[in-house]
C-alpha positions as a Markdown table, in Angstrom:
| # | Residue | x | y | z |
|---|---|---|---|---|
| 1 | Thr | 46.7 | 78.6 | -19.8 |
| 2 | Ile | 43.3 | 77.8 | -18.5 |
| 3 | Gly | 43.6 | 74.3 | -17.6 |
| 4 | Gly | 45.2 | 73.3 | -14.2 |
| 5 | Ser | 45.0 | 74.9 | -11.0 |
| 6 | Met | 46.7 | 77.9 | -9.8 |
| 7 | Ser | 48.9 | 78.0 | -6.7 |
| 8 | Gly | 47.8 | 80.1 | -4.0 |
| 9 | Leu | 44.2 | 79.9 | -4.3 |
| 10 | Ser | 42.0 | 78.8 | -1.3 |
| 11 | Glu | 39.9 | 75.9 | -1.8 |
| 12 | Glu | 37.0 | 78.3 | -2.1 |
| 13 | Gly | 38.6 | 80.5 | -4.9 |
| 14 | Gln | 39.7 | 77.4 | -7.0 |
| 15 | Ala | 36.1 | 76.1 | -6.9 |
| 16 | Ala | 35.2 | 79.7 | -7.8 |
| 17 | Leu | 37.7 | 79.5 | -10.7 |
| 18 | Asp | 36.9 | 76.4 | -11.9 |
| 19 | Phe | 33.1 | 77.1 | -12.3 |
| 20 | Ile | 33.8 | 80.4 | -14.1 |
| 21 | Arg | 36.1 | 77.9 | -16.5 |
| 22 | Ala | 33.0 | 75.8 | -16.6 |
| 23 | Arg | 31.0 | 79.1 | -18.0 |
| 24 | Arg | 33.7 | 80.1 | -20.0 |
| 25 | Gln | 34.1 | 77.0 | -22.2 |
| 26 | Ser | 30.3 | 77.0 | -23.0 |
| 27 | Ser | 30.1 | 80.8 | -24.0 |
| 28 | Lys | 33.6 | 81.0 | -25.6 |
| 29 | Ala | 32.3 | 80.9 | -29.0 |
| 30 | Leu | 30.2 | 83.8 | -28.5 |
| 31 | Ser | 32.4 | 85.6 | -26.8 |
| 32 | Gly | 35.7 | 85.4 | -28.7 |
| 33 | Val | 37.4 | 86.8 | -25.9 |
| 34 | Gly | 40.3 | 85.1 | -24.4 |
| 35 | Met | 41.0 | 85.7 | -20.3 |
| 36 | Thr | 44.2 | 84.4 | -18.2 |
| 37 | Asp | 43.8 | 82.2 | -15.1 |
| 38 | Glu | 44.5 | 85.6 | -13.2 |
| 39 | Gln | 41.8 | 87.1 | -14.3 |
| 40 | Leu | 39.3 | 84.8 | -13.7 |
| 41 | Ala | 40.3 | 84.6 | -10.4 |
| 42 | Gln | 40.0 | 88.3 | -10.0 |
| 43 | Glu | 36.5 | 88.0 | -11.8 |
| 44 | Ala | 35.1 | 85.3 | -9.3 |
| 45 | Ala | 36.9 | 87.1 | -6.2 |
| 46 | Ile | 35.2 | 90.5 | -7.3 |
| 47 | Lys | 32.0 | 89.0 | -7.5 |
| 48 | Ala | 32.1 | 87.5 | -4.4 |
| 49 | Ala | 32.9 | 90.6 | -2.6 |
| 50 | Glu | 30.1 | 92.6 | -4.2 |
| 51 | Leu | 27.6 | 89.7 | -3.0 |
| 52 | Gly | 28.9 | 90.2 | 0.5 |
| 53 | Phe | 31.1 | 87.0 | 0.5 |
| 54 | Asn | 34.3 | 87.7 | 2.5 |
| 55 | Asp | 36.6 | 84.8 | 5.3 |
| 56 | Glu | 33.7 | 85.1 | 8.1 |
| 57 | Thr | 30.4 | 85.5 | 5.8 |
| 58 | Arg | 31.2 | 82.3 | 3.6 |
| 59 | Ser | 31.1 | 80.1 | 6.5 |
| 60 | Asn | 27.9 | 81.4 | 8.2 |
| 61 | Lys | 25.1 | 79.3 | 7.6 |
| 62 | Ala | 22.5 | 82.0 | 8.3 |
| 63 | Phe | 24.2 | 84.1 | 5.7 |
| 64 | Val | 24.9 | 81.6 | 2.9 |
| 65 | Leu | 21.4 | 80.7 | 3.2 |
| 66 | Ser | 20.0 | 84.0 | 2.8 |
| 67 | Lys | 22.0 | 84.2 | -0.5 |
| 68 | Val | 20.8 | 81.2 | -1.8 |
| 69 | Ala | 17.2 | 81.9 | -1.0 |
| 70 | Gln | 17.7 | 84.6 | -3.4 |
| 71 | Arg | 20.0 | 83.2 | -6.0 |
| 72 | Val | 21.1 | 79.4 | -5.4 |
| 73 | Gly | 23.9 | 80.4 | -7.8 |
| 74 | Thr | 25.8 | 82.4 | -4.7 |
| 75 | Phe | 26.2 | 78.9 | -3.0 |
| 76 | Glu | 29.4 | 78.4 | -5.2 |
| 77 | Tyr | 31.1 | 81.1 | -3.1 |
| 78 | Ala | 30.3 | 79.3 | 0.4 |
| 79 | Asp | 32.9 | 78.1 | 2.4 |
| 80 | Glu | 33.9 | 74.1 | 1.6 |
| 81 | Thr | 32.6 | 72.9 | 5.2 |
| 82 | Leu | 29.0 | 74.2 | 4.3 |
| 83 | Lys | 29.3 | 72.4 | 1.0 |
| 84 | Ala | 30.2 | 69.0 | 2.8 |
| 85 | Asp | 27.6 | 69.6 | 5.7 |
| 86 | Lys | 24.8 | 67.3 | 4.8 |
| 87 | Asp | 22.1 | 69.1 | 6.7 |
| 88 | Phe | 23.2 | 72.4 | 5.1 |
| 89 | Val | 23.3 | 71.1 | 1.9 |
| 90 | Lys | 19.6 | 69.4 | 2.2 |
| 91 | Glu | 18.6 | 73.0 | 3.2 |
| 92 | Val | 20.1 | 74.3 | 0.1 |
| 93 | Val | 18.1 | 72.2 | -2.2 |
| 94 | Lys | 15.4 | 72.8 | -0.7 |
| 95 | His | 15.3 | 76.5 | -2.2 |
| 96 | Asp | 16.6 | 74.9 | -5.0 |
| 97 | Pro | 17.9 | 71.3 | -6.4 |
| 98 | Phe | 20.3 | 73.0 | -8.4 |
| 99 | Gly | 22.4 | 73.9 | -5.5 |
| 100 | Phe | 23.5 | 70.2 | -5.0 |
| 101 | Phe | 25.6 | 71.4 | -8.4 |
| 102 | Tyr | 27.9 | 73.3 | -5.7 |
| 103 | Ala | 28.0 | 70.5 | -3.2 |
| 104 | Ser | 31.6 | 68.7 | -2.2 |
| 105 | Ser | 32.8 | 65.7 | -4.6 |
| 106 | Asn | 32.2 | 63.3 | -1.3 |
| 107 | Leu | 28.1 | 64.2 | -1.0 |
| 108 | Lys | 27.8 | 63.8 | -4.7 |
| 109 | Ser | 29.4 | 60.3 | -4.1 |
| 110 | Asp | 27.0 | 59.6 | -1.0 |
| 111 | Lys | 24.8 | 57.2 | -2.2 |
| 112 | Glu | 22.9 | 56.9 | 0.8 |
| 113 | Phe | 22.5 | 60.6 | 1.0 |
| 114 | Ile | 21.5 | 61.2 | -2.7 |
| 115 | Ala | 18.9 | 58.6 | -2.2 |
| 116 | Asp | 17.7 | 60.8 | 0.9 |
| 117 | Leu | 17.7 | 63.6 | -1.5 |
| 118 | Ile | 15.9 | 62.3 | -4.3 |
| 119 | Glu | 12.7 | 61.2 | -2.1 |
| 120 | Thr | 11.4 | 64.8 | -2.8 |
| 121 | His | 14.1 | 66.2 | -5.2 |
| 122 | Pro | 14.8 | 63.4 | -8.2 |
| 123 | Glu | 16.3 | 65.7 | -10.3 |
| 124 | Val | 19.6 | 65.9 | -7.9 |
| 125 | Ile | 20.7 | 62.7 | -9.7 |
| 126 | Arg | 21.7 | 65.1 | -12.1 |
| 127 | Phe | 24.8 | 66.1 | -10.4 |
| 128 | Ala | 25.8 | 62.9 | -8.7 |
| 129 | Asn | 29.0 | 61.2 | -10.0 |
| 130 | Ala | 29.2 | 59.2 | -12.9 |
| 131 | Glu | 28.7 | 56.2 | -10.7 |
| 132 | Leu | 26.1 | 56.9 | -8.9 |
| 133 | Arg | 24.4 | 58.3 | -12.2 |
| 134 | Ala | 24.7 | 54.6 | -13.4 |
| 135 | Asp | 23.5 | 52.8 | -10.3 |
| 136 | Glu | 20.6 | 50.9 | -11.3 |
| 137 | Glu | 18.9 | 51.2 | -7.9 |
| 138 | Leu | 19.9 | 54.7 | -7.3 |
| 139 | Ala | 18.6 | 55.6 | -11.2 |
| 140 | Ala | 15.3 | 53.7 | -10.7 |
| 141 | Lys | 14.3 | 55.6 | -7.8 |
| 142 | Ala | 14.8 | 58.7 | -9.4 |
| 143 | Val | 13.1 | 57.9 | -12.9 |
| 144 | Ser | 10.7 | 56.1 | -11.0 |
| 145 | Lys | 9.6 | 59.8 | -9.0 |
| 146 | Asp | 10.4 | 61.8 | -12.3 |
| 147 | Cys | 10.7 | 60.8 | -15.7 |
| 148 | Ser | 12.2 | 63.6 | -17.1 |
| 149 | Val | 15.7 | 62.8 | -15.2 |
| 150 | Leu | 16.2 | 59.8 | -17.6 |
| 151 | Lys | 18.3 | 62.4 | -19.4 |
| 152 | Tyr | 20.8 | 62.6 | -16.7 |
| 153 | Val | 21.0 | 59.2 | -15.8 |
| 154 | Ser | 23.6 | 56.9 | -17.5 |
| 155 | Ser | 22.3 | 55.3 | -20.8 |
| 156 | Glu | 24.6 | 52.2 | -20.0 |
| 157 | Ile | 21.8 | 50.9 | -17.9 |
| 158 | Phe | 19.0 | 51.2 | -20.3 |
| 159 | Val | 19.3 | 47.6 | -21.0 |
| 160 | Ser | 19.3 | 46.5 | -17.3 |
| 161 | Ser | 16.7 | 44.8 | -16.5 |
| 162 | Ala | 17.0 | 45.4 | -12.8 |
| 163 | Phe | 16.3 | 49.3 | -13.8 |
| 164 | Leu | 13.8 | 48.3 | -16.3 |
| 165 | Ser | 12.3 | 46.4 | -13.7 |
| 166 | Gly | 12.5 | 49.1 | -11.4 |
| 167 | Ile | 10.9 | 51.9 | -13.1 |
| 168 | Ser | 8.3 | 49.4 | -15.1 |
| 169 | Glu | 5.4 | 51.6 | -13.0 |
| 170 | Ala | 6.6 | 54.7 | -14.3 |
| 171 | Leu | 6.8 | 53.5 | -18.0 |
| 172 | Leu | 2.9 | 52.0 | -17.5 |
| 173 | Asp | 1.7 | 55.3 | -16.2 |
| 174 | Ser | -0.7 | 56.7 | -18.9 |
| 175 | Gly | 0.3 | 60.4 | -17.8 |
| 176 | Asn | 3.6 | 59.7 | -18.4 |
| 177 | Gln | 3.4 | 57.9 | -21.8 |
| 178 | Ala | 1.3 | 61.0 | -22.6 |
| 179 | Lys | 3.7 | 63.6 | -21.6 |
| 180 | Phe | 6.9 | 61.6 | -22.6 |
| 181 | Ala | 5.8 | 60.6 | -26.2 |
| 182 | Ser | 8.5 | 62.3 | -28.1 |
| 183 | Asp | 11.0 | 61.7 | -25.6 |
| 184 | Arg | 13.5 | 59.5 | -27.2 |
| 185 | Asp | 15.0 | 58.1 | -23.9 |
| 186 | Phe | 11.6 | 57.3 | -22.4 |
| 187 | Gln | 10.8 | 55.5 | -25.8 |
| 188 | Thr | 14.0 | 53.6 | -25.8 |
| 189 | Val | 13.5 | 52.7 | -22.3 |
| 190 | Thr | 10.1 | 51.5 | -22.7 |
| 191 | Lys | 10.9 | 49.3 | -25.9 |
| 192 | Asn | 13.4 | 47.6 | -23.8 |
| 193 | Trp | 11.3 | 47.3 | -21.1 |
| 194 | Lys | 8.4 | 45.4 | -23.3 |
| 195 | Ile | 11.6 | 43.3 | -24.9 |
| 196 | Val | 12.7 | 41.9 | -21.3 |
| 197 | Gln | 9.1 | 41.5 | -20.8 |
| 198 | Glu | 8.5 | 39.0 | -23.8 |
| 199 | Ile | 11.8 | 37.1 | -23.1 |
| 200 | Asp | 10.5 | 36.6 | -19.6 |
| 201 | Asp | 7.2 | 35.2 | -20.8 |
| 202 | Leu | 9.2 | 32.9 | -23.3 |
| 203 | Gly | 11.4 | 31.8 | -20.5 |
| 204 | Lys | 8.1 | 30.9 | -18.4 |
| 205 | Leu | 6.3 | 29.3 | -21.2 |
| 206 | Ser | 9.4 | 26.9 | -21.8 |
| 207 | Lys | 9.2 | 25.7 | -18.6 |
C-alpha cells in the first residue's frame, strides 16, 4: 500500500518517499499508473544520487546550498540536521521561500523563528503548522506585509477583531484595494473589518 512508513528507510529516505507520495497523490488522476512503496523509494534514491547526494554530501552545507541555489526542491534530499538548522534554513529561504516546505516540523512550529522569517519573506506562513497559521498575531504580521498570503492563513481568524485590527492598514491601502479587488479572501476580511469598526463605533456612542 501507499500509506504508512517503510521499515529500513533512513529519515532522509522516508522524507523523500513522503514527498513523492504527495506529488503522486496530486497527479495520480493524470498518470493512472500505480507504484509500490519500494518503487517510490527507489525513485527517490535514484533521483538523489543523480543530483550527487550521498551520506557525506547530504550533510555538507556548502554542497546542499549550491544545489538549492540551482533548484530549491533539492533541499528535500538534505540531511535532517540541516533541515532543523535555523541559520541554514534561513539561507535556503533567502534563495527561495518555498524551501521552508522542507524544513523540520520543529521549525514549522517555532513561532519566534517564523516571525523572523516573515520580516522579509511573509509567504513562509504557508508552510507553518496549522496552529501558527491560525495565530492571530503571526498571521496579521504576514498579511500586513503581503496580502496575497491571506489564502494561506486559517480562515477561522477572518472574524477575529485582533487579526482584523492587525491588518487594518493593509486593508485600507489603496494599492492593495486595487490589486485584490477580485480576491474573495481580501474582500471577506475587508467586509468583516468594516463590521467590527461599526460595532466599535456604536459601542463608543452608547457610552
